[in-house]
Amino acid sequence: MALNINDYGVPSVKPLPVFLLLDGSGSMSQNQKIDTLNKAVSEMLGKLAEDTVQYENSYLVTVIIFSGDQAEVVMQALPAGEANCKWRDIPTRGRTPLGSALTLTKKMLEDRDIIPSKSYRPTLILVSDGIPTDDWQQPLESLVTEGRSAKCDRMAVLIGKENADASSQVLKLFIGDMPHKVEKAETAGQLLDFFQRATMTVTTRTHSVNPNQIVPMTAAGAGIDGDDIMFF
């Protein structure tokens, strides 16, 4: 039998999906919160793109903005390099429809045409500065307890101090039994630091022997540029 070289192709790299659920509500326009968030996301996408090139890892980036009356998918399962090139700063408007964002996230995670079965365990990162303004309890319960989405790694950061106790409880429910805590960003530097550590946590998994194993987020850094801007 003749040898067909096409039968021996190089195996494709398994992707690690990363979902960013970002609060774009009106309150995020205060005290440079949205400016700092946009900078943090841009830096994260740049680092993931660099890691893809340098180490031949693969990430599928989805960005969901929740603001106004409902959430919106602005990037859906894009390779990190493409996501980095297409990223544009998000604006702010209206309310905080977190439930809508969780519903969209759940729908995409369960769709194998969007998130392939060969993918590593996805990472979900939730960023918010306030209390949800829509029905969020049932979508959250479904996300963290049912189907493929229940197996995701989940991180969260609370921006500012307004309604901090109530908002923190929502984010704790989102994290659930993951080996992380609700991070708090009361300054620009703390938010940038959170995203740097979240990025490191994601890339650490792809560099490990078992990328499906969840690793705790590294401890807070020593502070970075922008930590003088308060989010109160």
XYZ file of C-alpha atoms in Angstrom:
232
model
C 0.000 0.000 0.000
C 1.348 3.395 -0.976
C 2.136 5.839 1.824
C -0.154 8.862 1.879
C 1.573 11.685 3.715
C -1.803 13.422 4.203
C -2.721 10.679 6.671
C 0.081 11.810 8.969
C -0.603 15.524 9.478
C 0.717 17.474 12.450
C -1.860 17.361 15.269
C -3.564 20.702 15.899
C -2.958 22.442 19.227
C -5.846 22.121 21.652
C -7.230 25.579 22.499
C -7.942 26.987 25.942
C -11.090 29.155 25.726
C -11.085 32.416 27.698
C -14.354 34.268 28.334
C -14.253 37.887 29.542
C -17.558 39.083 31.003
C -17.137 42.836 31.325
C -19.373 45.384 33.054
C -20.042 48.322 30.720
C -22.768 49.972 32.798
C -23.003 53.716 33.279
C -21.307 53.650 36.670
C -18.157 52.303 35.020
C -17.645 55.745 33.448
C -16.786 57.194 36.867
C -13.234 57.678 38.163
C -11.583 56.183 35.053
C -12.887 52.673 35.774
C -13.734 51.895 32.153
C -10.459 53.416 30.920
C -8.483 51.183 33.249
C -10.550 48.116 32.325
C -9.986 48.741 28.624
C -6.241 49.053 29.240
C -6.192 45.862 31.323
C -8.026 43.837 28.668
C -5.778 45.185 25.910
C -2.693 44.153 27.869
C -4.125 40.694 28.549
C -4.907 40.063 24.881
C -1.423 41.221 23.946
C 0.157 38.776 26.394
C -1.985 35.877 25.171
C -1.080 36.704 21.577
C 2.626 36.777 22.477
C 2.331 33.443 24.265
C 0.660 31.947 21.201
C 3.564 32.957 18.991
C 6.393 32.185 21.391
C 5.167 28.846 22.734
C 2.690 27.757 20.048
C -0.180 27.617 22.535
C -3.748 28.311 21.494
C -6.441 30.466 23.103
C -9.986 31.188 21.963
C -11.103 34.569 23.289
C -14.727 35.576 23.799
C -15.658 39.028 25.103
C -19.152 39.771 26.394
C -20.170 43.271 27.496
C -23.177 43.680 29.782
C -24.676 47.157 29.729
C -27.903 48.905 28.813
C -30.823 46.479 28.517
C -28.892 43.334 27.551
C -25.477 41.817 27.087
C -23.638 41.823 23.770
C -21.013 39.483 22.337
C -18.278 41.678 20.851
C -15.831 38.820 20.184
C -16.723 35.157 19.813
C -14.072 32.433 20.149
C -11.341 34.296 18.285
C -7.713 33.163 18.313
C -5.711 35.377 20.669
C -3.754 37.091 17.896
C -6.910 37.990 16.015
C -8.641 39.126 19.205
C -5.659 41.337 20.036
C -5.811 42.983 16.608
C -9.581 43.494 16.677
C -9.921 44.738 20.259
C -11.509 48.181 20.587
C -12.203 50.048 23.818
C -15.719 49.441 25.107
C -18.068 52.342 25.974
C -20.443 52.608 28.935
C -24.213 52.892 29.016
C -27.178 52.232 31.247
C -27.737 49.313 33.538
C -26.008 46.060 34.613
C -27.691 43.082 32.868
C -25.439 40.353 34.265
C -28.093 37.659 33.842
C -28.132 38.304 30.106
C -24.342 37.907 29.983
C -24.483 34.628 31.902
C -27.165 33.305 29.556
C -25.059 34.120 26.482
C -21.989 32.566 28.084
C -23.860 29.369 28.906
C -25.257 29.108 25.376
C -21.831 29.420 23.759
C -20.115 27.020 26.147
C -22.657 24.310 25.365
C -22.312 24.817 21.586
C -19.569 22.524 20.277
C -19.459 24.459 17.015
C -18.242 27.468 19.007
C -16.202 25.768 21.747
C -14.849 22.506 20.279
C -14.959 19.304 22.300
C -11.170 19.066 22.011
C -10.741 22.311 23.989
C -9.132 22.465 27.389
C -11.219 23.533 30.385
C -12.384 27.133 29.687
C -11.623 30.070 31.977
C -14.353 32.610 32.744
C -13.395 36.034 34.116
C -16.160 38.295 35.453
C -15.573 42.006 36.088
C -18.220 44.248 37.668
C -18.677 47.317 39.852
C -22.289 46.892 40.900
C -25.414 44.878 41.551
C -27.130 43.142 38.587
C -30.261 44.878 37.318
C -31.909 41.891 35.629
C -32.840 38.318 36.581
C -29.448 36.730 37.264
C -30.064 33.986 39.859
C -31.366 31.263 37.542
C -28.844 31.924 34.735
C -26.026 31.837 37.289
C -27.211 28.599 38.871
C -27.489 26.976 35.455
C -24.018 28.169 34.466
C -22.223 26.848 37.556
C -24.142 23.590 38.093
C -25.229 22.189 34.711
C -23.495 20.799 31.624
C -20.113 21.758 30.224
C -20.193 25.232 31.782
C -20.135 23.762 35.299
C -16.595 22.497 34.663
C -15.121 25.918 33.814
C -12.549 27.726 35.892
C -14.127 30.962 37.155
C -12.480 34.148 38.477
C -14.040 37.479 39.444
C -13.052 40.992 40.467
C -15.174 43.679 42.109
C -14.341 47.266 41.150
C -14.752 50.031 43.739
C -16.615 50.098 47.050
C -20.169 51.052 46.086
C -22.600 48.278 47.119
C -19.502 46.189 47.786
C -21.078 43.654 50.165
C -24.043 42.784 47.930
C -21.940 42.765 44.764
C -19.312 40.584 46.402
C -21.933 37.967 47.298
C -22.985 37.703 43.647
C -19.376 37.230 42.559
C -18.803 34.618 45.268
C -21.695 32.602 43.867
C -20.144 32.924 40.409
C -16.777 31.581 41.611
C -18.431 28.784 43.575
C -16.020 25.999 44.521
C -13.091 27.245 42.442
C -9.785 27.761 44.341
C -10.047 31.545 44.007
C -11.481 34.399 46.040
C -13.385 37.463 44.899
C -10.655 39.959 44.116
C -11.255 43.623 44.961
C -9.940 46.525 42.911
C -10.329 49.834 44.713
C -7.619 51.454 42.594
C -6.556 51.376 38.967
C -3.343 49.616 39.907
C -5.226 46.812 41.646
C -7.398 46.199 38.567
C -4.384 46.111 36.268
C -2.647 43.796 38.725
C -5.643 41.445 38.778
C -5.592 41.107 35.003
C -1.848 40.483 34.964
C -2.252 37.686 37.498
C -5.296 36.257 35.724
C -3.304 36.185 32.492
C -0.437 34.406 34.253
C -2.864 31.861 35.702
C -4.256 31.091 32.243
C -0.863 30.768 30.578
C 0.472 28.677 33.450
C -2.170 26.077 32.626
C -1.225 25.847 28.949
C 2.444 25.431 29.908
C 1.703 22.657 32.406
C 1.649 18.902 31.946
C -2.119 18.903 32.537
C -3.704 22.112 31.173
C -7.123 20.985 32.399
C -6.018 21.244 36.010
C -7.190 24.438 37.707
C -4.464 26.380 39.487
C -5.055 29.037 42.167
C -4.460 32.598 41.091
C -1.127 33.974 42.228
C -1.022 36.409 45.156
C -1.327 40.149 44.635
C 1.683 41.884 43.166
C 3.649 44.769 44.611
C 1.649 47.419 42.758
C 1.942 48.843 39.250
C 1.452 52.130 37.429
C -1.925 53.716 38.013
C -2.413 52.637 41.627
C -2.932 56.267 42.671
C -6.294 56.479 40.858
C -9.075 55.629 43.310
C -12.306 53.940 42.238
C -14.469 55.135 45.150
